């Protein structure tokens, strides 16, 4: 977490935990890095050390893909009958 202050960016917190979302981000992470992600690397570190050792020391730069996770939130009750623009962000 970074807060932009008058003196410049200030690092507030840095975590190494995996993002939640039931693994929603895993395909994107694999695309960014060329085939690996934090969760798979952690599993390999314990269960497949030889595979873990094959991981590069650095991510590709620039990344091999781009993307984002989008949360769609409604503050209204009822049934969603249409989502204009959904196919564009999907």
PDB file of N, CA and C in Angstrom:
ATOM      1  N   UNK A   1       0.847  -1.171   0.000  1.00  0.00           N
ATOM      2  CA  UNK A   1       0.000   0.000   0.000  1.00  0.00           C
ATOM      3  C   UNK A   1       0.890   1.231   0.000  1.00  0.00           C
ATOM      4  N   UNK A   2       0.574   2.159  -0.864  1.00  0.00           N
ATOM      5  CA  UNK A   2       1.325   3.404  -0.971  1.00  0.00           C
ATOM      6  C   UNK A   2       0.360   4.574  -0.832  1.00  0.00           C
ATOM      7  N   UNK A   3       0.743   5.540  -0.037  1.00  0.00           N
ATOM      8  CA  UNK A   3      -0.031   6.772   0.093  1.00  0.00           C
ATOM      9  C   UNK A   3       0.785   7.888  -0.543  1.00  0.00           C
ATOM     10  N   UNK A   4       0.140   8.665  -1.412  1.00  0.00           N
ATOM     11  CA  UNK A   4       0.810   9.802  -2.031  1.00  0.00           C
ATOM     12  C   UNK A   4       0.698  10.996  -1.091  1.00  0.00           C
ATOM     13  N   UNK A   5       1.837  11.498  -0.630  1.00  0.00           N
ATOM     14  CA  UNK A   5       1.874  12.631   0.289  1.00  0.00           C
ATOM     15  C   UNK A   5       2.468  13.840  -0.424  1.00  0.00           C
ATOM     16  N   UNK A   6       2.440  14.985   0.245  1.00  0.00           N
ATOM     17  CA  UNK A   6       3.048  16.192  -0.321  1.00  0.00           C
ATOM     18  C   UNK A   6       4.542  16.015  -0.549  1.00  0.00           C
ATOM     19  N   UNK A   7       5.180  15.172   0.274  1.00  0.00           N
ATOM     20  CA  UNK A   7       6.614  14.910   0.130  1.00  0.00           C
ATOM     21  C   UNK A   7       6.920  13.809  -0.892  1.00  0.00           C
ATOM     22  N   UNK A   8       5.886  13.162  -1.411  1.00  0.00           N
ATOM     23  CA  UNK A   8       6.061  12.071  -2.363  1.00  0.00           C
ATOM     24  C   UNK A   8       5.409  10.800  -1.864  1.00  0.00           C
ATOM     25  N   UNK A   9       5.596   9.690  -2.598  1.00  0.00           N
ATOM     26  CA  UNK A   9       4.960   8.426  -2.194  1.00  0.00           C
ATOM     27  C   UNK A   9       5.548   7.901  -0.891  1.00  0.00           C
ATOM     28  N   UNK A  10       4.676   7.333  -0.057  1.00  0.00           N
ATOM     29  CA  UNK A  10       5.088   6.770   1.225  1.00  0.00           C
ATOM     30  C   UNK A  10       4.609   5.323   1.286  1.00  0.00           C
ATOM     31  N   UNK A  11       5.549   4.388   1.436  1.00  0.00           N
ATOM     32  CA  UNK A  11       5.197   2.979   1.555  1.00  0.00           C
ATOM     33  C   UNK A  11       4.599   2.742   2.933  1.00  0.00           C
ATOM     34  N   UNK A  12       3.348   2.272   2.972  1.00  0.00           N
ATOM     35  CA  UNK A  12       2.652   2.053   4.226  1.00  0.00           C
ATOM     36  C   UNK A  12       2.723   0.588   4.630  1.00  0.00           C
ATOM     37  N   UNK A  13       2.504  -0.282   3.678  1.00  0.00           N
ATOM     38  CA  UNK A  13       2.437  -1.704   3.990  1.00  0.00           C
ATOM     39  C   UNK A  13       2.825  -2.509   2.769  1.00  0.00           C
ATOM     40  N   UNK A  14       3.476  -3.647   3.011  1.00  0.00           N
ATOM     41  CA  UNK A  14       3.831  -4.541   1.918  1.00  0.00           C
ATOM     42  C   UNK A  14       3.604  -5.967   2.386  1.00  0.00           C
ATOM     43  N   UNK A  15       2.746  -6.695   1.692  1.00  0.00           N
ATOM     44  CA  UNK A  15       2.423  -8.069   2.071  1.00  0.00           C
ATOM     45  C   UNK A  15       2.833  -9.026   0.965  1.00  0.00           C
ATOM     46  N   UNK A  16       3.131 -10.227   1.357  1.00  0.00           N
ATOM     47  CA  UNK A  16       3.472 -11.238   0.359  1.00  0.00           C
ATOM     48  C   UNK A  16       2.381 -12.292   0.246  1.00  0.00           C
ATOM     49  N   UNK A  17       1.218 -12.010   0.817  1.00  0.00           N
ATOM     50  CA  UNK A  17       0.128 -12.987   0.742  1.00  0.00           C
ATOM     51  C   UNK A  17      -0.466 -13.004  -0.668  1.00  0.00           C
ATOM     52  N   UNK A  18      -1.052 -14.126  -1.004  1.00  0.00           N
ATOM     53  CA  UNK A  18      -1.699 -14.247  -2.306  1.00  0.00           C
ATOM     54  C   UNK A  18      -3.037 -13.516  -2.284  1.00  0.00           C
ATOM     55  N   UNK A  19      -3.383 -12.926  -3.388  1.00  0.00           N
ATOM     56  CA  UNK A  19      -4.675 -12.258  -3.534  1.00  0.00           C
ATOM     57  C   UNK A  19      -5.785 -13.288  -3.392  1.00  0.00           C
ATOM     58  N   UNK A  20      -6.897 -12.902  -2.817  1.00  0.00           N
ATOM     59  CA  UNK A  20      -8.043 -13.811  -2.665  1.00  0.00           C
ATOM     60  C   UNK A  20      -8.793 -13.969  -3.971  1.00  0.00           C
ATOM     61  N   UNK A  21     -10.086 -13.972  -3.907  1.00  0.00           N
ATOM     62  CA  UNK A  21     -10.903 -14.064  -5.118  1.00  0.00           C
ATOM     63  C   UNK A  21     -11.000 -15.455  -5.691  1.00  0.00           C
ATOM     64  N   UNK A  22     -10.790 -16.472  -4.861  1.00  0.00           N
ATOM     65  CA  UNK A  22     -10.904 -17.865  -5.310  1.00  0.00           C
ATOM     66  C   UNK A  22     -10.023 -18.173  -6.517  1.00  0.00           C
ATOM     67  N   UNK A  23      -8.859 -17.547  -6.588  1.00  0.00           N
ATOM     68  CA  UNK A  23      -7.935 -17.840  -7.684  1.00  0.00           C
ATOM     69  C   UNK A  23      -8.271 -17.154  -8.989  1.00  0.00           C
ATOM     70  N   UNK A  24      -9.193 -16.207  -8.954  1.00  0.00           N
ATOM     71  CA  UNK A  24      -9.594 -15.485 -10.154  1.00  0.00           C
ATOM     72  C   UNK A  24      -8.398 -14.892 -10.902  1.00  0.00           C
ATOM     73  N   UNK A  25      -7.377 -14.517 -10.173  1.00  0.00           N
ATOM     74  CA  UNK A  25      -6.225 -13.833 -10.747  1.00  0.00           C
ATOM     75  C   UNK A  25      -5.175 -14.781 -11.323  1.00  0.00           C
ATOM     76  N   UNK A  26      -5.253 -16.064 -11.065  1.00  0.00           N
ATOM     77  CA  UNK A  26      -4.191 -16.988 -11.479  1.00  0.00           C
ATOM     78  C   UNK A  26      -3.933 -17.001 -12.988  1.00  0.00           C
ATOM     79  N   UNK A  27      -4.964 -17.050 -13.843  1.00  0.00           N
ATOM     80  CA  UNK A  27      -4.685 -17.013 -15.287  1.00  0.00           C
ATOM     81  C   UNK A  27      -3.965 -15.730 -15.709  1.00  0.00           C
ATOM     82  N   UNK A  28      -4.343 -14.599 -15.122  1.00  0.00           N
ATOM     83  CA  UNK A  28      -3.678 -13.341 -15.450  1.00  0.00           C
ATOM     84  C   UNK A  28      -2.221 -13.371 -15.001  1.00  0.00           C
ATOM     85  N   UNK A  29      -1.970 -13.832 -13.793  1.00  0.00           N
ATOM     86  CA  UNK A  29      -0.588 -13.900 -13.305  1.00  0.00           C
ATOM     87  C   UNK A  29       0.263 -14.806 -14.187  1.00  0.00           C
ATOM     88  N   UNK A  30      -0.282 -15.926 -14.590  1.00  0.00           N
ATOM     89  CA  UNK A  30       0.458 -16.834 -15.477  1.00  0.00           C
ATOM     90  C   UNK A  30       0.760 -16.162 -16.812  1.00  0.00           C
ATOM     91  N   UNK A  31      -0.202 -15.408 -17.339  1.00  0.00           N
ATOM     92  CA  UNK A  31       0.015 -14.712 -18.613  1.00  0.00           C
ATOM     93  C   UNK A  31       1.065 -13.615 -18.465  1.00  0.00           C
ATOM     94  N   UNK A  32       1.060 -12.919 -17.337  1.00  0.00           N
ATOM     95  CA  UNK A  32       2.028 -11.848 -17.105  1.00  0.00           C
ATOM     96  C   UNK A  32       3.459 -12.367 -17.081  1.00  0.00           C
ATOM     97  N   UNK A  33       3.651 -13.539 -16.488  1.00  0.00           N
ATOM     98  CA  UNK A  33       5.001 -14.040 -16.232  1.00  0.00           C
ATOM     99  C   UNK A  33       5.471 -15.106 -17.201  1.00  0.00           C
ATOM    100  N   UNK A  34       4.592 -15.552 -18.072  1.00  0.00           N
ATOM    101  CA  UNK A  34       4.988 -16.596 -19.001  1.00  0.00           C
ATOM    102  C   UNK A  34       4.740 -17.996 -18.498  1.00  0.00           C
ATOM    103  N   UNK A  35       3.847 -18.156 -17.501  1.00  0.00           N
ATOM    104  CA  UNK A  35       3.456 -19.504 -17.127  1.00  0.00           C
ATOM    105  C   UNK A  35       3.537 -19.869 -15.661  1.00  0.00           C
ATOM    106  N   UNK A  36       3.874 -18.953 -14.786  1.00  0.00           N
ATOM    107  CA  UNK A  36       3.910 -19.304 -13.367  1.00  0.00           C
ATOM    108  C   UNK A  36       3.255 -18.197 -12.546  1.00  0.00           C
ATOM    109  N   UNK A  37       2.901 -18.533 -11.293  1.00  0.00           N
ATOM    110  CA  UNK A  37       2.272 -17.564 -10.399  1.00  0.00           C
ATOM    111  C   UNK A  37       2.638 -17.906  -8.965  1.00  0.00           C
ATOM    112  N   UNK A  38       2.344 -17.007  -8.042  1.00  0.00           N
ATOM    113  CA  UNK A  38       2.743 -17.136  -6.643  1.00  0.00           C
ATOM    114  C   UNK A  38       2.209 -18.405  -5.997  1.00  0.00           C
ATOM    115  N   UNK A  39       0.957 -18.742  -6.251  1.00  0.00           N
ATOM    116  CA  UNK A  39       0.365 -19.907  -5.602  1.00  0.00           C
ATOM    117  C   UNK A  39       1.058 -21.191  -6.071  1.00  0.00           C
ATOM    118  N   UNK A  40       1.237 -21.320  -7.377  1.00  0.00           N
ATOM    119  CA  UNK A  40       1.923 -22.503  -7.897  1.00  0.00           C
ATOM    120  C   UNK A  40       3.359 -22.592  -7.423  1.00  0.00           C
ATOM    121  N   UNK A  41       4.030 -21.451  -7.346  1.00  0.00           N
ATOM    122  CA  UNK A  41       5.419 -21.435  -6.872  1.00  0.00           C
ATOM    123  C   UNK A  41       5.499 -21.877  -5.413  1.00  0.00           C
ATOM    124  N   UNK A  42       4.545 -21.443  -4.593  1.00  0.00           N
ATOM    125  CA  UNK A  42       4.532 -21.850  -3.186  1.00  0.00           C
ATOM    126  C   UNK A  42       4.308 -23.351  -3.048  1.00  0.00           C
ATOM    127  N   UNK A  43       3.389 -23.889  -3.835  1.00  0.00           N
ATOM    128  CA  UNK A  43       3.135 -25.333  -3.804  1.00  0.00           C
ATOM    129  C   UNK A  43       4.377 -26.089  -4.255  1.00  0.00           C
ATOM    130  N   UNK A  44       4.999 -25.631  -5.346  1.00  0.00           N
ATOM    131  CA  UNK A  44       6.211 -26.291  -5.842  1.00  0.00           C
ATOM    132  C   UNK A  44       7.343 -26.225  -4.829  1.00  0.00           C
ATOM    133  N   UNK A  45       7.440 -25.135  -4.076  1.00  0.00           N
ATOM    134  CA  UNK A  45       8.509 -25.013  -3.080  1.00  0.00           C
ATOM    135  C   UNK A  45       8.460 -26.161  -2.073  1.00  0.00           C
ATOM    136  N   UNK A  46       7.261 -26.640  -1.765  1.00  0.00           N
ATOM    137  CA  UNK A  46       7.113 -27.730  -0.807  1.00  0.00           C
ATOM    138  C   UNK A  46       7.016 -29.103  -1.454  1.00  0.00           C
ATOM    139  N   UNK A  47       6.314 -29.191  -2.579  1.00  0.00           N
ATOM    140  CA  UNK A  47       6.008 -30.504  -3.149  1.00  0.00           C
ATOM    141  C   UNK A  47       6.851 -30.875  -4.361  1.00  0.00           C
ATOM    142  N   UNK A  48       7.454 -29.894  -5.019  1.00  0.00           N
ATOM    143  CA  UNK A  48       8.228 -30.161  -6.233  1.00  0.00           C
ATOM    144  C   UNK A  48       9.430 -29.213  -6.288  1.00  0.00           C
ATOM    145  N   UNK A  49      10.395 -29.398  -5.381  1.00  0.00           N
ATOM    146  CA  UNK A  49      11.522 -28.471  -5.288  1.00  0.00           C
ATOM    147  C   UNK A  49      12.306 -28.304  -6.585  1.00  0.00           C
ATOM    148  N   UNK A  50      12.404 -29.337  -7.391  1.00  0.00           N
ATOM    149  CA  UNK A  50      13.134 -29.209  -8.661  1.00  0.00           C
ATOM    150  C   UNK A  50      12.434 -28.224  -9.589  1.00  0.00           C
ATOM    151  N   UNK A  51      11.100 -28.295  -9.655  1.00  0.00           N
ATOM    152  CA  UNK A  51      10.336 -27.340 -10.465  1.00  0.00           C
ATOM    153  C   UNK A  51      10.483 -25.927  -9.901  1.00  0.00           C
ATOM    154  N   UNK A  52      10.465 -25.807  -8.594  1.00  0.00           N
ATOM    155  CA  UNK A  52      10.620 -24.496  -7.958  1.00  0.00           C
ATOM    156  C   UNK A  52      11.975 -23.878  -8.311  1.00  0.00           C
ATOM    157  N   UNK A  53      13.004 -24.670  -8.323  1.00  0.00           N
ATOM    158  CA  UNK A  53      14.348 -24.173  -8.646  1.00  0.00           C
ATOM    159  C   UNK A  53      14.446 -23.679 -10.087  1.00  0.00           C
ATOM    160  N   UNK A  54      13.561 -24.122 -10.976  1.00  0.00           N
ATOM    161  CA  UNK A  54      13.574 -23.685 -12.377  1.00  0.00           C
ATOM    162  C   UNK A  54      12.971 -22.296 -12.571  1.00  0.00           C
ATOM    163  N   UNK A  55      12.277 -21.780 -11.563  1.00  0.00           N
ATOM    164  CA  UNK A  55      11.671 -20.455 -11.694  1.00  0.00           C
ATOM    165  C   UNK A  55      12.761 -19.396 -11.854  1.00  0.00           C
ATOM    166  N   UNK A  56      12.530 -18.415 -12.704  1.00  0.00           N
ATOM    167  CA  UNK A  56      13.535 -17.358 -12.871  1.00  0.00           C
ATOM    168  C   UNK A  56      13.640 -16.485 -11.618  1.00  0.00           C
ATOM    169  N   UNK A  57      14.773 -15.840 -11.450  1.00  0.00           N
ATOM    170  CA  UNK A  57      14.967 -14.950 -10.305  1.00  0.00           C
ATOM    171  C   UNK A  57      14.164 -13.667 -10.425  1.00  0.00           C
ATOM    172  N   UNK A  58      13.841 -13.275 -11.669  1.00  0.00           N
ATOM    173  CA  UNK A  58      13.098 -12.039 -11.901  1.00  0.00           C
ATOM    174  C   UNK A  58      11.956 -12.300 -12.866  1.00  0.00           C
ATOM    175  N   UNK A  59      10.868 -11.526 -12.709  1.00  0.00           N
ATOM    176  CA  UNK A  59       9.771 -11.578 -13.674  1.00  0.00           C
ATOM    177  C   UNK A  59      10.235 -10.977 -14.988  1.00  0.00           C
ATOM    178  N   UNK A  60       9.600 -11.361 -16.105  1.00  0.00           N
ATOM    179  CA  UNK A  60       9.942 -10.722 -17.376  1.00  0.00           C
ATOM    180  C   UNK A  60       9.651  -9.226 -17.315  1.00  0.00           C
ATOM    181  N   UNK A  61      10.475  -8.465 -17.968  1.00  0.00           N
ATOM    182  CA  UNK A  61      10.253  -7.021 -18.008  1.00  0.00           C
ATOM    183  C   UNK A  61      10.448  -6.533 -19.425  1.00  0.00           C
ATOM    184  N   UNK A  62       9.438  -5.959 -20.028  1.00  0.00           N
ATOM    185  CA  UNK A  62       8.109  -5.724 -19.456  1.00  0.00           C
ATOM    186  C   UNK A  62       7.336  -7.035 -19.335  1.00  0.00           C
ATOM    187  N   UNK A  63       6.247  -6.989 -18.558  1.00  0.00           N
ATOM    188  CA  UNK A  63       5.394  -8.165 -18.434  1.00  0.00           C
ATOM    189  C   UNK A  63       4.902  -8.598 -19.813  1.00  0.00           C
ATOM    190  N   UNK A  64       4.512  -9.854 -19.929  1.00  0.00           N
ATOM    191  CA  UNK A  64       4.096 -10.425 -21.205  1.00  0.00           C
ATOM    192  C   UNK A  64       2.614 -10.205 -21.505  1.00  0.00           C
ATOM    193  N   UNK A  65       1.875  -9.600 -20.588  1.00  0.00           N
ATOM    194  CA  UNK A  65       0.432  -9.363 -20.763  1.00  0.00           C
ATOM    195  C   UNK A  65       0.025  -8.211 -19.858  1.00  0.00           C
ATOM    196  N   UNK A  66      -1.226  -7.858 -19.907  1.00  0.00           N
ATOM    197  CA  UNK A  66      -1.774  -6.836 -19.025  1.00  0.00           C
ATOM    198  C   UNK A  66      -3.211  -7.205 -18.700  1.00  0.00           C
ATOM    199  N   UNK A  67      -3.707  -6.756 -17.575  1.00  0.00           N
ATOM    200  CA  UNK A  67      -5.080  -7.050 -17.213  1.00  0.00           C
ATOM    201  C   UNK A  67      -5.429  -6.430 -15.886  1.00  0.00           C
ATOM    202  N   UNK A  68      -6.657  -6.631 -15.497  1.00  0.00           N
ATOM    203  CA  UNK A  68      -7.120  -6.114 -14.215  1.00  0.00           C
ATOM    204  C   UNK A  68      -8.320  -6.914 -13.743  1.00  0.00           C
ATOM    205  N   UNK A  69      -8.554  -6.897 -12.447  1.00  0.00           N
ATOM    206  CA  UNK A  69      -9.759  -7.497 -11.864  1.00  0.00           C
ATOM    207  C   UNK A  69     -10.746  -6.371 -11.623  1.00  0.00           C
ATOM    208  N   UNK A  70     -11.992  -6.592 -11.976  1.00  0.00           N
ATOM    209  CA  UNK A  70     -13.027  -5.577 -11.819  1.00  0.00           C
ATOM    210  C   UNK A  70     -14.125  -6.147 -10.925  1.00  0.00           C
ATOM    211  N   UNK A  71     -14.467  -5.407  -9.871  1.00  0.00           N
ATOM    212  CA  UNK A  71     -15.583  -5.786  -9.004  1.00  0.00           C
ATOM    213  C   UNK A  71     -16.802  -4.975  -9.413  1.00  0.00           C
ATOM    214  N   UNK A  72     -17.879  -5.654  -9.722  1.00  0.00           N
ATOM    215  CA  UNK A  72     -19.129  -4.983 -10.067  1.00  0.00           C
ATOM    216  C   UNK A  72     -20.021  -4.984  -8.828  1.00  0.00           C
ATOM    217  N   UNK A  73     -20.352  -3.809  -8.327  1.00  0.00           N
ATOM    218  CA  UNK A  73     -21.114  -3.674  -7.092  1.00  0.00           C
ATOM    219  C   UNK A  73     -22.390  -2.897  -7.369  1.00  0.00           C
ATOM    220  N   UNK A  74     -23.492  -3.408  -6.847  1.00  0.00           N
ATOM    221  CA  UNK A  74     -24.771  -2.698  -6.947  1.00  0.00           C
ATOM    222  C   UNK A  74     -25.276  -2.417  -5.547  1.00  0.00           C
ATOM    223  N   UNK A  75     -25.714  -1.206  -5.326  1.00  0.00           N
ATOM    224  CA  UNK A  75     -26.271  -0.834  -4.026  1.00  0.00           C
ATOM    225  C   UNK A  75     -27.794  -0.844  -4.047  1.00  0.00           C
ATOM    226  N   UNK A  76     -28.368  -1.420  -5.084  1.00  0.00           N
ATOM    227  CA  UNK A  76     -29.811  -1.512  -5.231  1.00  0.00           C
ATOM    228  C   UNK A  76     -30.252  -2.952  -5.060  1.00  0.00           C
ATOM    229  N   UNK A  77     -31.484  -3.157  -4.609  1.00  0.00           N
ATOM    230  CA  UNK A  77     -32.031  -4.503  -4.514  1.00  0.00           C
ATOM    231  C   UNK A  77     -32.791  -4.815  -5.798  1.00  0.00           C
ATOM    232  N   UNK A  78     -32.943  -6.079  -6.074  1.00  0.00           N
ATOM    233  CA  UNK A  78     -33.682  -6.477  -7.261  1.00  0.00           C
ATOM    234  C   UNK A  78     -32.907  -7.488  -8.079  1.00  0.00           C
ATOM    235  N   UNK A  79     -33.333  -7.683  -9.310  1.00  0.00           N
ATOM    236  CA  UNK A  79     -32.718  -8.637 -10.218  1.00  0.00           C
ATOM    237  C   UNK A  79     -31.994  -7.890 -11.328  1.00  0.00           C
ATOM    238  N   UNK A  80     -30.748  -8.288 -11.584  1.00  0.00           N
ATOM    239  CA  UNK A  80     -29.995  -7.688 -12.686  1.00  0.00           C
ATOM    240  C   UNK A  80     -30.497  -8.317 -13.975  1.00  0.00           C
ATOM    241  N   UNK A  81     -31.042  -7.507 -14.858  1.00  0.00           N
ATOM    242  CA  UNK A  81     -31.598  -8.011 -16.116  1.00  0.00           C
ATOM    243  C   UNK A  81     -30.668  -7.766 -17.287  1.00  0.00           C
ATOM    244  N   UNK A  82     -29.715  -6.865 -17.133  1.00  0.00           N
ATOM    245  CA  UNK A  82     -28.760  -6.575 -18.208  1.00  0.00           C
ATOM    246  C   UNK A  82     -27.516  -5.942 -17.607  1.00  0.00           C
ATOM    247  N   UNK A  83     -26.406  -6.119 -18.285  1.00  0.00           N
ATOM    248  CA  UNK A  83     -25.147  -5.510 -17.853  1.00  0.00           C
ATOM    249  C   UNK A  83     -24.458  -4.897 -19.063  1.00  0.00           C
ATOM    250  N   UNK A  84     -24.947  -3.738 -19.524  1.00  0.00           N
ATOM    251  CA  UNK A  84     -24.324  -3.096 -20.688  1.00  0.00           C
ATOM    252  C   UNK A  84     -22.842  -2.853 -20.436  1.00  0.00           C
ATOM    253  N   UNK A  85     -22.040  -3.227 -21.422  1.00  0.00           N
ATOM    254  CA  UNK A  85     -20.594  -3.033 -21.311  1.00  0.00           C
ATOM    255  C   UNK A  85     -19.858  -4.206 -20.701  1.00  0.00           C
ATOM    256  N   UNK A  86     -20.567  -5.189 -20.170  1.00  0.00           N
ATOM    257  CA  UNK A  86     -19.916  -6.323 -19.511  1.00  0.00           C
ATOM    258  C   UNK A  86     -18.996  -7.077 -20.466  1.00  0.00           C
ATOM    259  N   UNK A  87     -19.431  -7.306 -21.690  1.00  0.00           N
ATOM    260  CA  UNK A  87     -18.614  -8.051 -22.646  1.00  0.00           C
ATOM    261  C   UNK A  87     -17.300  -7.325 -22.942  1.00  0.00           C
ATOM    262  N   UNK A  88     -17.317  -6.012 -22.848  1.00  0.00           N
ATOM    263  CA  UNK A  88     -16.097  -5.226 -23.118  1.00  0.00           C
ATOM    264  C   UNK A  88     -15.067  -5.433 -22.011  1.00  0.00           C
ATOM    265  N   UNK A  89     -15.516  -5.450 -20.747  1.00  0.00           N
ATOM    266  CA  UNK A  89     -14.566  -5.589 -19.638  1.00  0.00           C
ATOM    267  C   UNK A  89     -14.263  -7.030 -19.272  1.00  0.00           C
ATOM    268  N   UNK A  90     -15.026  -7.954 -19.797  1.00  0.00           N
ATOM    269  CA  UNK A  90     -14.868  -9.375 -19.449  1.00  0.00           C
ATOM    270  C   UNK A  90     -13.580  -9.916 -19.899  1.00  0.00           C
TER     271      UNK A  90
END
